[in-house]
Coordinates of N, CA, C and O in Angstrom, one line a residue:
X168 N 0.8 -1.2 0.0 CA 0.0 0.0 0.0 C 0.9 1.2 0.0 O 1.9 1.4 0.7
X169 N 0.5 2.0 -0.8 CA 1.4 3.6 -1.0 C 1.0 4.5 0.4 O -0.1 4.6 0.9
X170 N 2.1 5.2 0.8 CA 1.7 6.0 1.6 C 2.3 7.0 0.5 O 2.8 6.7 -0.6
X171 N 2.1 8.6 1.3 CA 2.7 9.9 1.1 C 3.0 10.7 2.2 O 2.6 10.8 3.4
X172 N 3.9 11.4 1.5 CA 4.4 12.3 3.0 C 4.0 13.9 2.2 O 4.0 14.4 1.1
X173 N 3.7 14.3 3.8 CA 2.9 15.7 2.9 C 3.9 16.4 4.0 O 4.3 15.9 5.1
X174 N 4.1 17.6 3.5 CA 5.3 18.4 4.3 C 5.1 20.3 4.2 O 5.2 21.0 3.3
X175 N 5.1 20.4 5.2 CA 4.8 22.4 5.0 C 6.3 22.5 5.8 O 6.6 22.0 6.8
X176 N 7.1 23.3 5.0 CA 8.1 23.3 5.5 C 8.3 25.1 5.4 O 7.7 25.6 4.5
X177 N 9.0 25.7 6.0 CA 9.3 26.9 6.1 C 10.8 27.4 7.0 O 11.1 27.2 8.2
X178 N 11.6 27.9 5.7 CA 13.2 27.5 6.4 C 13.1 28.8 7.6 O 12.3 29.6 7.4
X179 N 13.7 28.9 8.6 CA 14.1 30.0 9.2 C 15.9 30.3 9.2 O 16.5 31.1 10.0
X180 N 16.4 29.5 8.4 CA 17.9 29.7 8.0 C 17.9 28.6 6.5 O 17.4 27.5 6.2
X181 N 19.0 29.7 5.9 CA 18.9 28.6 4.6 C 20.0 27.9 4.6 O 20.2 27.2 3.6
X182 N 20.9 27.9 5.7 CA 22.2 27.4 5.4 C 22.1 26.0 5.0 O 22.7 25.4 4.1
X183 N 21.3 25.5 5.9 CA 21.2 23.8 5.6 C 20.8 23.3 4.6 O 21.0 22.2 4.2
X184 N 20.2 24.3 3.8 CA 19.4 23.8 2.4 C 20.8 23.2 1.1 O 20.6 22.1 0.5
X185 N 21.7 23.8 0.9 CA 22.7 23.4 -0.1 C 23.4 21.7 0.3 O 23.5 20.9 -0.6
X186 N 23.6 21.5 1.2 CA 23.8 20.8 1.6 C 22.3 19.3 2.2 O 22.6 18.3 2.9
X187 N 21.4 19.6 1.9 CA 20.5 18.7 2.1 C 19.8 18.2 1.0 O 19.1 17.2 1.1
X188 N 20.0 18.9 0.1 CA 18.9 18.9 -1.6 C 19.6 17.3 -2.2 O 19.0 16.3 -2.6
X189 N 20.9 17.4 -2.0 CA 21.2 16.3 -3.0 C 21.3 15.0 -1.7 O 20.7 13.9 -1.9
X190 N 21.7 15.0 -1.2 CA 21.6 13.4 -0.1 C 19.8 13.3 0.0 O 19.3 12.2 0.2
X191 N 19.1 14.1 0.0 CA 17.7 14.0 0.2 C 17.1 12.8 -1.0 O 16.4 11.9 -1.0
X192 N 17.7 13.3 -1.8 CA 17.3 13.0 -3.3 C 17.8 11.5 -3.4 O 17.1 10.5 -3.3
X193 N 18.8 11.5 -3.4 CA 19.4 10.0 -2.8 C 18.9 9.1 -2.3 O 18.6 8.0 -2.7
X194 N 18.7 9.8 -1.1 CA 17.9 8.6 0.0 C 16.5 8.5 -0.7 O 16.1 7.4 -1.0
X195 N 15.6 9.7 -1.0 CA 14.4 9.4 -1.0 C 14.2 7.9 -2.1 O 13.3 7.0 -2.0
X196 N 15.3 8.2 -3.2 CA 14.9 7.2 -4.3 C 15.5 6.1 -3.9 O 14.9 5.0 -4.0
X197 N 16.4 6.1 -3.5 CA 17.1 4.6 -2.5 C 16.0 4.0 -1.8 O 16.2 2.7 -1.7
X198 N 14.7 4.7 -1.0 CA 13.7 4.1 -0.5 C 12.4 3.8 -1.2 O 11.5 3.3 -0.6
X199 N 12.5 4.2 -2.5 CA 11.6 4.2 -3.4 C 10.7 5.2 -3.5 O 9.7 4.7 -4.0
X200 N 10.7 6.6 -3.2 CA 10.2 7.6 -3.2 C 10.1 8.0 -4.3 O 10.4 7.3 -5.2
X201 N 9.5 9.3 -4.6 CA 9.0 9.8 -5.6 C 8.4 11.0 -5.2 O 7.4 11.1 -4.6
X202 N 9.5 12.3 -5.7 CA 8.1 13.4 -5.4 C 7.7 13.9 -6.0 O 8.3 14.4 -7.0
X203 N 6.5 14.1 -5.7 CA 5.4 14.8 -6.7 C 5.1 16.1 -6.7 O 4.7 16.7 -7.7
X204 N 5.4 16.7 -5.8 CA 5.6 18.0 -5.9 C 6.5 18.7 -4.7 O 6.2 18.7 -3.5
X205 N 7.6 19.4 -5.4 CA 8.4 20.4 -4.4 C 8.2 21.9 -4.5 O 8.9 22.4 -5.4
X206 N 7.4 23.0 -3.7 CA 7.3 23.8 -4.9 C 6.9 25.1 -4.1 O 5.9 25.0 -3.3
X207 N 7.5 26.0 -4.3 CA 6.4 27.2 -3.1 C 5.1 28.2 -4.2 O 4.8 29.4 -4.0
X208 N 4.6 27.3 -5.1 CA 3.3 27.5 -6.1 C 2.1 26.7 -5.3 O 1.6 25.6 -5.5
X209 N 2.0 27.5 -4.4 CA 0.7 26.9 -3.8 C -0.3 27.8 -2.9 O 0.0 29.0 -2.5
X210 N -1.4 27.3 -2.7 CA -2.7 28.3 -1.9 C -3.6 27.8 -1.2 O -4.5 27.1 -1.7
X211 N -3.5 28.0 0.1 CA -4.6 27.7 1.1 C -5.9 27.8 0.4 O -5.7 29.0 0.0
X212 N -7.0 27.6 0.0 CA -8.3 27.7 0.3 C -9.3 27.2 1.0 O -10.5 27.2 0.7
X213 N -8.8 26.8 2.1 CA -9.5 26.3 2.9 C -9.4 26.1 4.6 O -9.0 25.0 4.9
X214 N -9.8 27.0 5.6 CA -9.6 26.7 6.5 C -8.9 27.7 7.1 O -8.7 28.9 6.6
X215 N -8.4 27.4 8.1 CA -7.3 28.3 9.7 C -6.2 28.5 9.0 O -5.3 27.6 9.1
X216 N -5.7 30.0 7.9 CA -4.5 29.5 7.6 C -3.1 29.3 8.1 O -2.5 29.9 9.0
X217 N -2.8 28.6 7.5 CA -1.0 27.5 7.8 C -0.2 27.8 6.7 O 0.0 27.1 5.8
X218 N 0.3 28.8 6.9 CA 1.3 29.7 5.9 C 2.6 28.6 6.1 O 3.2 28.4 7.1
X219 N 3.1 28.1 4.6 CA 4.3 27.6 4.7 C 5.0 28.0 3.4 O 4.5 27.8 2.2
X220 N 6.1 28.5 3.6 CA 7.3 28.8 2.3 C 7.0 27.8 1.3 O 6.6 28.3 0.2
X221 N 7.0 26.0 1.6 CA 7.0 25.1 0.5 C 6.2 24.1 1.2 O 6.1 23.8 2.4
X222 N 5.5 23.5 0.2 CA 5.0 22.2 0.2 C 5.5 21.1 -0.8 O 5.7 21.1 -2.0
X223 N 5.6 20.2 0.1 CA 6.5 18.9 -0.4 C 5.5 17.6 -0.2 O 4.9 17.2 0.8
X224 N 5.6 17.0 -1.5 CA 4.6 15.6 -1.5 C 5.3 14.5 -1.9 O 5.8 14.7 -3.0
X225 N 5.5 13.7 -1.5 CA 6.8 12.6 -1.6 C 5.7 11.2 -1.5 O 4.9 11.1 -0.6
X226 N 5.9 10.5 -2.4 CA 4.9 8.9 -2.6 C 5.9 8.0 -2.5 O 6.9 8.0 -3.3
X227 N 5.9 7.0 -1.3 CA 6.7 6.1 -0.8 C 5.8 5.0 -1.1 O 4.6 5.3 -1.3
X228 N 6.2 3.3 -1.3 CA 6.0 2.3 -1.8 C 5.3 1.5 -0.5 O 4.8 0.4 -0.6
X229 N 5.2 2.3 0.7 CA 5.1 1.5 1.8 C 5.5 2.4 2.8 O 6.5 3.2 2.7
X230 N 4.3 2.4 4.3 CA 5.1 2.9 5.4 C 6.4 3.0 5.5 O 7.3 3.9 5.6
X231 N 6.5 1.2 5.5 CA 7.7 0.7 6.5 C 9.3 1.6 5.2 O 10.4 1.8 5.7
X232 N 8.8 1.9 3.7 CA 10.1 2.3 3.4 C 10.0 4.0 3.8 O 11.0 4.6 4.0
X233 N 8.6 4.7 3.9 CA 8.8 6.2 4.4 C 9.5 6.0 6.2 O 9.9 7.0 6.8
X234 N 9.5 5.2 6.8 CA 10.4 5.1 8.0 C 11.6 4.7 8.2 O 12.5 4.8 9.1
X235 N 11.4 4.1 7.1 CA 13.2 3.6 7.1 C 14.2 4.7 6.4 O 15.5 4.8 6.5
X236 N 13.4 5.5 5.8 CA 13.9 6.6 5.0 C 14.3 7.6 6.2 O 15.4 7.8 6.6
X237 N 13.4 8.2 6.7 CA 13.4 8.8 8.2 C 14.6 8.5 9.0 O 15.3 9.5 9.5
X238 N 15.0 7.1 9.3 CA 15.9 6.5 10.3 C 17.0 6.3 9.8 O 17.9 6.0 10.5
X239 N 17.2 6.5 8.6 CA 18.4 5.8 7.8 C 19.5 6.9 7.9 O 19.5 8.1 7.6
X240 N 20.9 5.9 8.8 CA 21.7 7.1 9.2 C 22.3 7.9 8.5 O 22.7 8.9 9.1
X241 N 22.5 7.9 7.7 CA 22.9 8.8 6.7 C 21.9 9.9 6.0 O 22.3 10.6 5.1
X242 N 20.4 9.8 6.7 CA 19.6 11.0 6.3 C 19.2 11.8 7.8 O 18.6 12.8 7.8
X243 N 19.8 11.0 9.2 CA 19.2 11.8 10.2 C 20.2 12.9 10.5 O 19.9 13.8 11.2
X244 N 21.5 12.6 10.0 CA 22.1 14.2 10.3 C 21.1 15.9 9.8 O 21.0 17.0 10.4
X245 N 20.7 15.3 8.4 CA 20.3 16.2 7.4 C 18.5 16.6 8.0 O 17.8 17.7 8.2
X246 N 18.3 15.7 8.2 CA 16.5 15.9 9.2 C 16.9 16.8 10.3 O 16.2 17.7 10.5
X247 N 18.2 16.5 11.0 CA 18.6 17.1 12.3 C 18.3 18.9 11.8 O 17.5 19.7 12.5
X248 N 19.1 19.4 10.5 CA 19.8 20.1 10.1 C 18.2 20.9 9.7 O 18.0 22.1 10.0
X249 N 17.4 20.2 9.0 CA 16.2 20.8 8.7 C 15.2 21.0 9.5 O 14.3 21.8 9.1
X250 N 15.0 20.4 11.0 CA 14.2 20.8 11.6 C 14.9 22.0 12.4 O 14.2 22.8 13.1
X251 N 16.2 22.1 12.4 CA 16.8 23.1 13.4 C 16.7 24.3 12.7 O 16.5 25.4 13.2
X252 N 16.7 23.9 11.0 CA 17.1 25.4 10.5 C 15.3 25.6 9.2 O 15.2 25.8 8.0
X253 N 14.4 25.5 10.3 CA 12.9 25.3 9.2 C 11.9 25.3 10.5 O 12.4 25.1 11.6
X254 N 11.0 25.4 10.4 CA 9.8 25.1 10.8 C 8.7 24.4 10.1 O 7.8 25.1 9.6
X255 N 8.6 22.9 10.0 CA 8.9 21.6 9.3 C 7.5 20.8 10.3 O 7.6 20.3 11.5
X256 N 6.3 20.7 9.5 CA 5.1 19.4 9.6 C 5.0 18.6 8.9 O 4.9 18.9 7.7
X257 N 5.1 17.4 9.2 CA 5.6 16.2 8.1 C 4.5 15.4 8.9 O 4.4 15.0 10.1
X258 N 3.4 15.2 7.5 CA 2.4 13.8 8.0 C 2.8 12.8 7.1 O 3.7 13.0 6.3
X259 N 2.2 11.5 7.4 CA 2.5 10.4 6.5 C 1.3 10.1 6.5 O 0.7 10.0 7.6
X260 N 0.5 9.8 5.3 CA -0.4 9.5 5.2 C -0.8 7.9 3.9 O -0.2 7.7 2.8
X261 N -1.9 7.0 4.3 CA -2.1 6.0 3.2 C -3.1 6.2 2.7 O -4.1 6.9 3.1
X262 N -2.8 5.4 1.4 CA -3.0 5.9 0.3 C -4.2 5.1 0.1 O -4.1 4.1 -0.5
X263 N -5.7 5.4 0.8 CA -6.7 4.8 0.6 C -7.8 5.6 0.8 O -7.6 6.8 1.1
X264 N -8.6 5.2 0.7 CA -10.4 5.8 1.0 C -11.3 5.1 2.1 O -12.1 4.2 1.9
X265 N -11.1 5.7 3.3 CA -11.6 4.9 4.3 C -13.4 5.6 4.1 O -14.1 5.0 4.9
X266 N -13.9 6.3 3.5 CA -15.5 6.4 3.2 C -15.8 6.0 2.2 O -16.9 6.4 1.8
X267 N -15.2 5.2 1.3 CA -15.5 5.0 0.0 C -16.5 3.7 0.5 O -17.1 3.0 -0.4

């Protein structure tokens, strides 16, 4: 079953960013990822707004590989680096229709 990871990310320092773009990219496809959209082309219409710089949609093959992606030592320096230098909500969500 596909999950996705939905992400509102908003840097409050960009330093970390040069340094995280390409190991990111790495790992995500090393876990089987896929993103679908990286992009600060976007618009609330709905609801309490939650202003974020970027929204990031990433389609993983499976929970268990969006978690292993997360844990995998060589991406938790760079998570360290983005939640220190961002203000960063990261859901994981599957990829189903529970009212259908």
């Amino acid at each position: 079953m596909s999950y996705y990871s939905i992400l509102a990310v908003t840097p409050t320092s960009e330093d970390w960013i040069p340094d995280y773009i390409g190991p990111a990219n790495t790992l995500v496809a090393k876990y089987g990822g896929e993103y679908l959209a990286r992009t600060s082309a976007h618009e609330q219409i709905e609801g309490k707004t939650q202003d974020a710089a970027l929204r990031i949609i990433i389609q993983w093959p499976s929970k268990q590989a969006a978690l292993d992606f997360m844990s995998d030592p060589e991406y938790v320096p760079h998570l360290k680096a983005r939640t220190a230098g961002s203000e960063s909500y990261h859901f994981l969500v599957e990829a189903k229709d529970d009212l259908a």
